Amino acid sequence: MTPRSVRLIACDMDGTLLGADGLVSARNGAALAAARDAGIAVAVATGRSHQTALRRLGDATAIEWAICSNGALEMEVATRRTTRVDPLPAAVVDDVVAELAALDGVAYAWEDVELGLRCSPEFLRRHPSIESVVVDEVPAPTYPSGPQIKIMVSLADRVRLAAVEAVSPLLPDGVEVATSGSLFTELTAHGVDKAFGVAHLADRLGIDRSEVLAFGDNHNDVPMLRWAGTAVAMGNADPTALAVTTERTLRHDEDGVAAYVEAVLDRKPGGDDLDPATILP
């Protein structure tokens, strides 16, 4: 890969772009700025809501686009303008709640199209670190209703992939289910995942999938990593992400995104392999 063959970088946030402090490091920010200056579009693709994603990005001004909620929402970062949203329809949300009632100890958080990020008291008790939950202005019900950007499902006795396996057979046809490494699972509309979100942005920018460089570390990154022309797994990646990639970089807390991007930008057209001193074999 040479700089001229990469026209879009799509980067997961947690466990990928963000460091151990949950923020974009100076080195990662500088590497993405150099990529932008080289004419490469820069986007994050995250399971986070746009509210919490933008907070974590801070002053990383090189990031032009935020694909949030596992592909369900796209935002122009500089203007905070939502350019696309593909929610779960209200009827599907009702079906999800009815079907998952069969599971013991189910609790919900959700991204309401109108009200933003909400959660039930039980979900908040289990996951107190969830951010930007409006619980004091408008009392939240115990389950979502109406169109939802994303639904988060917490089970009392199962987490991560085990929870995905428990939830999946009960979902209405076409509802997407994933986990980002959090203890809960995440539901989006039919066909809506990170690959959908990045593909939509690439199409709007006139960029072919072969020109997309994607970074990820977890289960919800798998569709994007499978789709992108070049897919890179972090040194701390989950086995599900490692299984669909051949390219590797350093850990998220070692500025692995920067190490790979720097090596790509330093290569001459038709140049040498990536530097083995900075990129994992």
C-alpha positions as a LaTeX table, in Angstrom:
\begin{tabular}{lrrr}
\hline
Residue & $x$ (\AA) & $y$ (\AA) & $z$ (\AA) \\
\hline
Met1 & 0.00 & 0.00 & 0.00 \\
Thr2 & 1.25 & 3.50 & $-0.81$ \\
Pro3 & $-0.08$ & 6.86 & 0.36 \\
Arg4 & $-1.72$ & 7.47 & $-3.00$ \\
Ser5 & $-3.67$ & 4.17 & $-2.75$ \\
Val6 & $-5.29$ & 5.13 & 0.60 \\
Arg7 & $-8.03$ & 7.71 & 0.37 \\
Leu8 & $-10.00$ & 7.02 & 3.56 \\
Ile9 & $-8.93$ & 5.91 & 7.05 \\
Ala10 & $-11.75$ & 4.45 & 9.17 \\
Cys11 & $-10.73$ & 3.90 & 12.77 \\
Asp12 & $-12.54$ & 2.31 & 15.68 \\
Met13 & $-12.25$ & 4.27 & 18.94 \\
Asp14 & $-12.23$ & 2.18 & 22.14 \\
Gly15 & $-9.34$ & $-0.27$ & 22.20 \\
Thr16 & $-8.04$ & 1.20 & 18.93 \\
Leu17 & $-7.65$ & 4.97 & 18.57 \\
Leu18 & $-8.19$ & 5.85 & 22.23 \\
Gly19 & $-5.39$ & 5.24 & 24.71 \\
Ala20 & $-5.57$ & 3.83 & 28.20 \\
Asp21 & $-6.91$ & 7.21 & 29.38 \\
Gly22 & $-9.83$ & 7.01 & 26.92 \\
Leu23 & $-8.55$ & 9.93 & 24.83 \\
Val24 & $-6.78$ & 10.43 & 21.49 \\
Ser25 & $-3.04$ & 10.66 & 22.16 \\
Ala26 & $-0.91$ & 13.45 & 20.71 \\
Arg27 & 0.90 & 10.96 & 18.48 \\
Asn28 & $-2.30$ & 9.41 & 17.10 \\
Gly29 & $-3.75$ & 12.86 & 16.51 \\
Ala30 & $-0.60$ & 14.03 & 14.71 \\
Ala31 & $-0.46$ & 10.94 & 12.49 \\
Leu32 & $-4.09$ & 11.38 & 11.42 \\
Ala33 & $-3.46$ & 15.08 & 10.79 \\
Ala34 & $-0.54$ & 14.13 & 8.53 \\
Ala35 & $-2.83$ & 11.71 & 6.68 \\
Arg36 & $-5.46$ & 14.42 & 6.22 \\
Asp37 & $-2.78$ & 16.82 & 4.96 \\
Ala38 & $-1.78$ & 14.14 & 2.44 \\
Gly39 & $-5.32$ & 14.21 & 1.06 \\
Ile40 & $-6.70$ & 11.20 & 2.97 \\
Ala41 & $-10.17$ & 11.51 & 4.51 \\
Val42 & $-10.24$ & 10.53 & 8.20 \\
Ala43 & $-13.22$ & 9.04 & 10.04 \\
Val44 & $-13.93$ & 7.20 & 13.25 \\
Ala45 & $-16.32$ & 4.24 & 13.22 \\
Thr46 & $-17.52$ & 3.50 & 16.72 \\
Gly47 & $-20.21$ & 1.79 & 18.71 \\
Arg48 & $-20.48$ & 4.92 & 20.84 \\
Ser49 & $-23.30$ & 7.40 & 20.50 \\
His50 & $-22.36$ & 10.67 & 18.84 \\
Gln51 & $-22.63$ & 12.42 & 22.21 \\
Thr52 & $-19.97$ & 10.31 & 23.90 \\
Ala53 & $-17.85$ & 9.90 & 20.76 \\
Leu54 & $-17.45$ & 13.64 & 20.23 \\
Arg55 & $-16.53$ & 14.12 & 23.86 \\
Arg56 & $-13.76$ & 11.52 & 23.59 \\
Leu57 & $-12.37$ & 12.97 & 20.36 \\
Gly58 & $-11.59$ & 16.23 & 22.12 \\
Asp59 & $-9.46$ & 18.50 & 19.92 \\
Ala60 & $-8.42$ & 15.80 & 17.42 \\
Thr61 & $-9.37$ & 18.12 & 14.56 \\
Ala62 & $-8.01$ & 15.82 & 11.84 \\
Ile63 & $-11.07$ & 13.59 & 12.27 \\
Glu64 & $-13.63$ & 14.83 & 9.77 \\
Trp65 & $-16.39$ & 12.25 & 10.11 \\
Ala66 & $-17.89$ & 10.25 & 12.98 \\
Ile67 & $-19.75$ & 7.06 & 12.10 \\
Cys68 & $-21.47$ & 6.26 & 15.38 \\
Ser69 & $-23.72$ & 3.66 & 16.98 \\
Asn70 & $-22.19$ & 0.81 & 14.96 \\
Gly71 & $-22.97$ & 2.50 & 11.65 \\
Ala72 & $-26.46$ & 3.84 & 12.39 \\
Leu73 & $-25.53$ & 7.53 & 12.43 \\
Glu74 & $-23.05$ & 9.67 & 10.48 \\
Met75 & $-21.95$ & 13.12 & 11.60 \\
Glu76 & $-19.68$ & 15.82 & 10.20 \\
Val77 & $-17.41$ & 16.46 & 13.18 \\
Ala78 & $-16.51$ & 20.12 & 12.57 \\
Thr79 & $-20.12$ & 21.28 & 12.22 \\
Arg80 & $-21.76$ & 18.64 & 14.46 \\
Arg81 & $-24.21$ & 18.14 & 11.59 \\
Thr82 & $-25.91$ & 14.74 & 11.34 \\
Thr83 & $-25.66$ & 13.70 & 7.69 \\
Arg84 & $-27.40$ & 10.30 & 7.93 \\
Val85 & $-29.35$ & 8.23 & 10.45 \\
Asp86 & $-30.76$ & 4.71 & 9.96 \\
Pro87 & $-32.73$ & 3.79 & 13.10 \\
Leu88 & $-34.58$ & 0.69 & 14.14 \\
Pro89 & $-38.25$ & 1.32 & 13.22 \\
Ala90 & $-40.73$ & 1.60 & 16.08 \\
Ala91 & $-42.49$ & $-1.66$ & 15.15 \\
Val92 & $-39.19$ & $-3.55$ & 15.20 \\
Val93 & $-38.31$ & $-2.04$ & 18.58 \\
Asp94 & $-41.62$ & $-3.28$ & 19.98 \\
Asp95 & $-40.92$ & $-6.76$ & 18.58 \\
Val96 & $-37.43$ & $-6.79$ & 20.12 \\
Val97 & $-38.76$ & $-5.91$ & 23.56 \\
Ala98 & $-41.53$ & $-8.51$ & 23.31 \\
Glu99 & $-39.17$ & $-11.30$ & 22.22 \\
Leu100 & $-36.39$ & $-10.55$ & 24.71 \\
Ala101 & $-38.87$ & $-10.57$ & 27.60 \\
Ala102 & $-38.29$ & $-14.34$ & 27.62 \\
Leu103 & $-34.76$ & $-13.79$ & 28.97 \\
Asp104 & $-34.19$ & $-13.51$ & 32.71 \\
Gly105 & $-32.82$ & $-10.22$ & 33.98 \\
Val106 & $-32.94$ & $-8.28$ & 30.71 \\
Ala107 & $-32.28$ & $-4.53$ & 31.06 \\
Tyr108 & $-32.00$ & $-1.83$ & 28.40 \\
Ala109 & $-30.24$ & 1.34 & 27.39 \\
Trp110 & $-31.10$ & 2.99 & 24.10 \\
Glu111 & $-30.39$ & 5.92 & 21.80 \\
Asp112 & $-33.73$ & 7.54 & 21.19 \\
Val113 & $-33.97$ & 9.44 & 17.89 \\
Glu114 & $-35.50$ & 12.46 & 19.66 \\
Leu115 & $-34.29$ & 12.27 & 23.27 \\
Gly116 & $-30.77$ & 10.88 & 22.93 \\
Leu117 & $-29.10$ & 8.29 & 25.15 \\
Arg118 & $-31.42$ & 6.80 & 27.80 \\
Cys119 & $-31.39$ & 3.80 & 30.10 \\
Ser120 & $-33.45$ & 1.90 & 32.62 \\
Pro121 & $-32.56$ & 2.12 & 36.32 \\
Glu122 & $-31.42$ & $-1.53$ & 36.32 \\
Phe123 & $-29.11$ & $-1.00$ & 33.35 \\
Leu124 & $-27.57$ & 2.02 & 35.06 \\
Arg125 & $-27.09$ & 0.02 & 38.26 \\
Arg126 & $-25.19$ & $-2.70$ & 36.36 \\
His127 & $-23.24$ & $-0.31$ & 34.14 \\
Pro128 & $-22.75$ & 2.92 & 36.11 \\
Ser129 & $-20.00$ & 4.17 & 33.80 \\
Ile130 & $-22.37$ & 4.65 & 30.85 \\
Glu131 & $-22.11$ & 8.28 & 29.77 \\
Ser132 & $-24.59$ & 11.07 & 28.90 \\
Val133 & $-27.64$ & 9.25 & 30.23 \\
Val134 & $-30.56$ & 11.59 & 30.77 \\
Val135 & $-32.20$ & 10.29 & 33.94 \\
Asp136 & $-33.00$ & 13.47 & 35.81 \\
Glu137 & $-34.67$ & 15.69 & 33.19 \\
Val138 & $-37.15$ & 13.19 & 31.73 \\
Pro139 & $-37.78$ & 9.95 & 33.66 \\
Ala140 & $-36.78$ & 7.01 & 31.50 \\
Pro141 & $-39.06$ & 3.96 & 31.19 \\
Thr142 & $-37.65$ & 0.49 & 31.70 \\
Tyr143 & $-37.56$ & $-0.33$ & 27.99 \\
Pro144 & $-37.38$ & 1.54 & 24.67 \\
Ser145 & $-40.30$ & 2.42 & 22.44 \\
Gly146 & $-40.46$ & 4.34 & 19.20 \\
Pro147 & $-37.63$ & 4.51 & 16.64 \\
Gln148 & $-34.19$ & 3.91 & 18.14 \\
Ile149 & $-30.72$ & 4.54 & 16.72 \\
Lys150 & $-29.32$ & 1.68 & 18.81 \\
Ile151 & $-30.51$ & $-0.56$ & 21.64 \\
Met152 & $-28.15$ & $-1.93$ & 24.30 \\
Val153 & $-29.20$ & $-5.13$ & 26.04 \\
Ser154 & $-27.80$ & $-6.26$ & 29.40 \\
Leu155 & $-28.38$ & $-9.76$ & 30.79 \\
Ala156 & $-28.01$ & $-10.65$ & 34.44 \\
Asp157 & $-26.00$ & $-13.83$ & 33.84 \\
Arg158 & $-24.25$ & $-13.53$ & 30.45 \\
Val159 & $-21.90$ & $-10.97$ & 28.91 \\
Arg160 & $-20.08$ & $-10.25$ & 25.64 \\
Leu161 & $-20.24$ & $-13.10$ & 23.10 \\
Ala162 & $-22.21$ & $-15.34$ & 25.46 \\
Ala163 & $-24.87$ & $-12.63$ & 25.64 \\
Val164 & $-24.83$ & $-12.26$ & 21.84 \\
Glu165 & $-25.47$ & $-16.00$ & 21.53 \\
Ala166 & $-28.38$ & $-15.79$ & 23.98 \\
Val167 & $-30.00$ & $-12.75$ & 22.36 \\
Ser168 & $-29.53$ & $-13.56$ & 18.66 \\
Pro169 & $-32.08$ & $-16.41$ & 18.28 \\
Leu170 & $-34.84$ & $-14.26$ & 19.77 \\
Leu171 & $-34.38$ & $-11.19$ & 17.59 \\
Pro172 & $-36.74$ & $-10.28$ & 14.74 \\
Asp173 & $-35.32$ & $-11.13$ & 11.32 \\
Gly174 & $-32.58$ & $-8.80$ & 10.18 \\
Val175 & $-31.79$ & $-7.03$ & 13.45 \\
Glu176 & $-28.01$ & $-6.74$ & 13.77 \\
Val177 & $-26.39$ & $-7.77$ & 17.07 \\
Ala178 & $-22.82$ & $-7.15$ & 18.18 \\
Thr179 & $-20.62$ & $-6.52$ & 21.18 \\
Ser180 & $-17.87$ & $-3.95$ & 21.39 \\
Gly181 & $-16.14$ & $-5.58$ & 24.34 \\
Ser182 & $-18.59$ & $-4.02$ & 26.78 \\
Leu183 & $-20.58$ & $-6.34$ & 29.01 \\
Phe184 & $-23.80$ & $-5.67$ & 27.08 \\
Thr185 & $-24.86$ & $-6.37$ & 23.49 \\
Glu186 & $-25.81$ & $-3.74$ & 20.90 \\
Leu187 & $-28.67$ & $-3.89$ & 18.39 \\
Thr188 & $-29.04$ & $-1.91$ & 15.16 \\
Ala189 & $-31.39$ & $-1.99$ & 12.19 \\
His190 & $-31.26$ & $-4.57$ & 9.42 \\
Gly191 & $-28.00$ & $-4.33$ & 7.50 \\
Val192 & $-26.67$ & $-1.51$ & 9.68 \\
Asp193 & $-23.16$ & $-2.14$ & 10.98 \\
Lys194 & $-19.76$ & $-0.47$ & 10.71 \\
Ala195 & $-19.24$ & $-1.78$ & 7.18 \\
Phe196 & $-22.56$ & $-0.21$ & 6.15 \\
Gly197 & $-21.58$ & 3.10 & 7.71 \\
Val198 & $-18.08$ & 3.27 & 6.23 \\
Ala199 & $-19.33$ & 2.11 & 2.81 \\
His200 & $-21.97$ & 4.85 & 2.80 \\
Leu201 & $-19.37$ & 7.51 & 3.59 \\
Ala202 & $-16.89$ & 6.13 & 1.04 \\
Asp203 & $-19.58$ & 6.16 & $-1.65$ \\
Arg204 & $-20.48$ & 9.76 & $-0.87$ \\
Leu205 & $-16.81$ & 10.74 & $-1.11$ \\
Gly206 & $-16.28$ & 8.77 & $-4.32$ \\
Ile207 & $-13.84$ & 6.36 & $-2.70$ \\
Asp208 & $-13.58$ & 2.68 & $-3.61$ \\
Arg209 & $-13.43$ & 0.09 & $-0.83$ \\
Ser210 & $-9.96$ & $-0.92$ & $-2.06$ \\
Glu211 & $-8.81$ & 2.58 & $-1.01$ \\
Val212 & $-10.07$ & 2.25 & 2.58 \\
Leu213 & $-7.69$ & 1.53 & 5.47 \\
Ala214 & $-9.57$ & 0.32 & 8.58 \\
Phe215 & $-8.40$ & $-0.26$ & 12.14 \\
Gly216 & $-10.26$ & $-2.29$ & 14.76 \\
Asp217 & $-9.99$ & $-4.56$ & 17.76 \\
Asn218 & $-13.33$ & $-6.18$ & 18.55 \\
His219 & $-16.42$ & $-8.12$ & 17.48 \\
Asn220 & $-18.36$ & $-5.08$ & 16.25 \\
Asp221 & $-15.40$ & $-4.13$ & 14.01 \\
Val222 & $-15.51$ & $-7.43$ & 12.09 \\
Pro223 & $-17.91$ & $-6.31$ & 9.30 \\
Met224 & $-15.80$ & $-3.20$ & 8.64 \\
Leu225 & $-12.54$ & $-5.14$ & 8.72 \\
Arg226 & $-13.92$ & $-7.71$ & 6.28 \\
Trp227 & $-15.13$ & $-4.96$ & 3.94 \\
Ala228 & $-12.14$ & $-2.61$ & 3.85 \\
Gly229 & $-9.41$ & $-2.89$ & 1.26 \\
Thr230 & $-6.79$ & $-2.99$ & 4.03 \\
Ala231 & $-7.81$ & $-4.13$ & 7.51 \\
Val232 & $-5.49$ & $-3.80$ & 10.51 \\
Ala233 & $-6.01$ & $-5.47$ & 13.89 \\
Met234 & $-4.57$ & $-3.91$ & 17.02 \\
Gly235 & $-2.02$ & $-5.70$ & 19.18 \\
Asn236 & $-4.74$ & $-6.00$ & 21.85 \\
Ala237 & $-7.39$ & $-7.26$ & 19.40 \\
Asp238 & $-10.05$ & $-9.82$ & 20.26 \\
Pro239 & $-9.82$ & $-13.19$ & 18.44 \\
Thr240 & $-12.88$ & $-12.27$ & 16.36 \\
Ala241 & $-11.01$ & $-9.32$ & 14.85 \\
Leu242 & $-7.76$ & $-11.24$ & 14.47 \\
Ala243 & $-9.57$ & $-13.98$ & 12.54 \\
Val244 & $-10.56$ & $-11.64$ & 9.68 \\
Thr245 & $-7.30$ & $-9.69$ & 9.31 \\
Thr246 & $-3.70$ & $-10.35$ & 8.32 \\
Glu247 & $-2.27$ & $-6.88$ & 9.03 \\
Arg248 & $-1.21$ & $-6.11$ & 12.62 \\
Thr249 & $-0.04$ & $-3.07$ & 14.55 \\
Leu250 & 0.87 & $-2.20$ & 18.13 \\
Arg251 & $-1.60$ & $-2.01$ & 21.01 \\
His252 & $-4.01$ & 0.89 & 21.43 \\
Asp253 & $-2.03$ & 2.09 & 24.46 \\
Glu254 & 1.17 & 2.02 & 22.37 \\
Asp255 & $-0.22$ & 4.33 & 19.65 \\
Gly256 & $-0.67$ & 1.44 & 17.23 \\
Val257 & $-2.78$ & 3.51 & 14.83 \\
Ala258 & $-0.05$ & 6.15 & 14.59 \\
Ala259 & 2.67 & 3.55 & 14.09 \\
Tyr260 & 0.88 & 2.06 & 11.10 \\
Val261 & $-0.21$ & 5.37 & 9.54 \\
Glu262 & 3.28 & 6.84 & 9.92 \\
Ala263 & 4.75 & 3.83 & 8.17 \\
Val264 & 2.22 & 4.09 & 5.33 \\
Leu265 & 2.89 & 7.80 & 4.82 \\
Asp266 & 6.67 & 7.29 & 4.88 \\
Arg267 & 6.59 & 4.74 & 2.07 \\
Lys268 & 7.52 & 5.73 & $-1.45$ \\
Pro269 & 5.15 & 4.78 & $-4.29$ \\
Gly270 & 5.91 & 1.15 & $-4.98$ \\
Gly271 & 8.13 & 1.20 & $-1.92$ \\
Asp272 & 9.34 & $-1.17$ & 0.76 \\
Asp273 & 7.46 & $-3.20$ & 3.32 \\
Leu274 & 6.28 & $-1.58$ & 6.51 \\
Asp275 & 8.98 & $-1.07$ & 9.13 \\
Pro276 & 9.10 & $-4.23$ & 11.29 \\
Ala277 & 10.47 & $-2.18$ & 14.17 \\
Thr278 & 7.18 & $-0.32$ & 14.49 \\
Ile279 & 4.62 & $-2.75$ & 13.03 \\
Leu280 & 3.95 & $-6.17$ & 14.41 \\
Pro281 & 4.59 & $-9.11$ & 12.04 \\
\hline
\end{tabular}
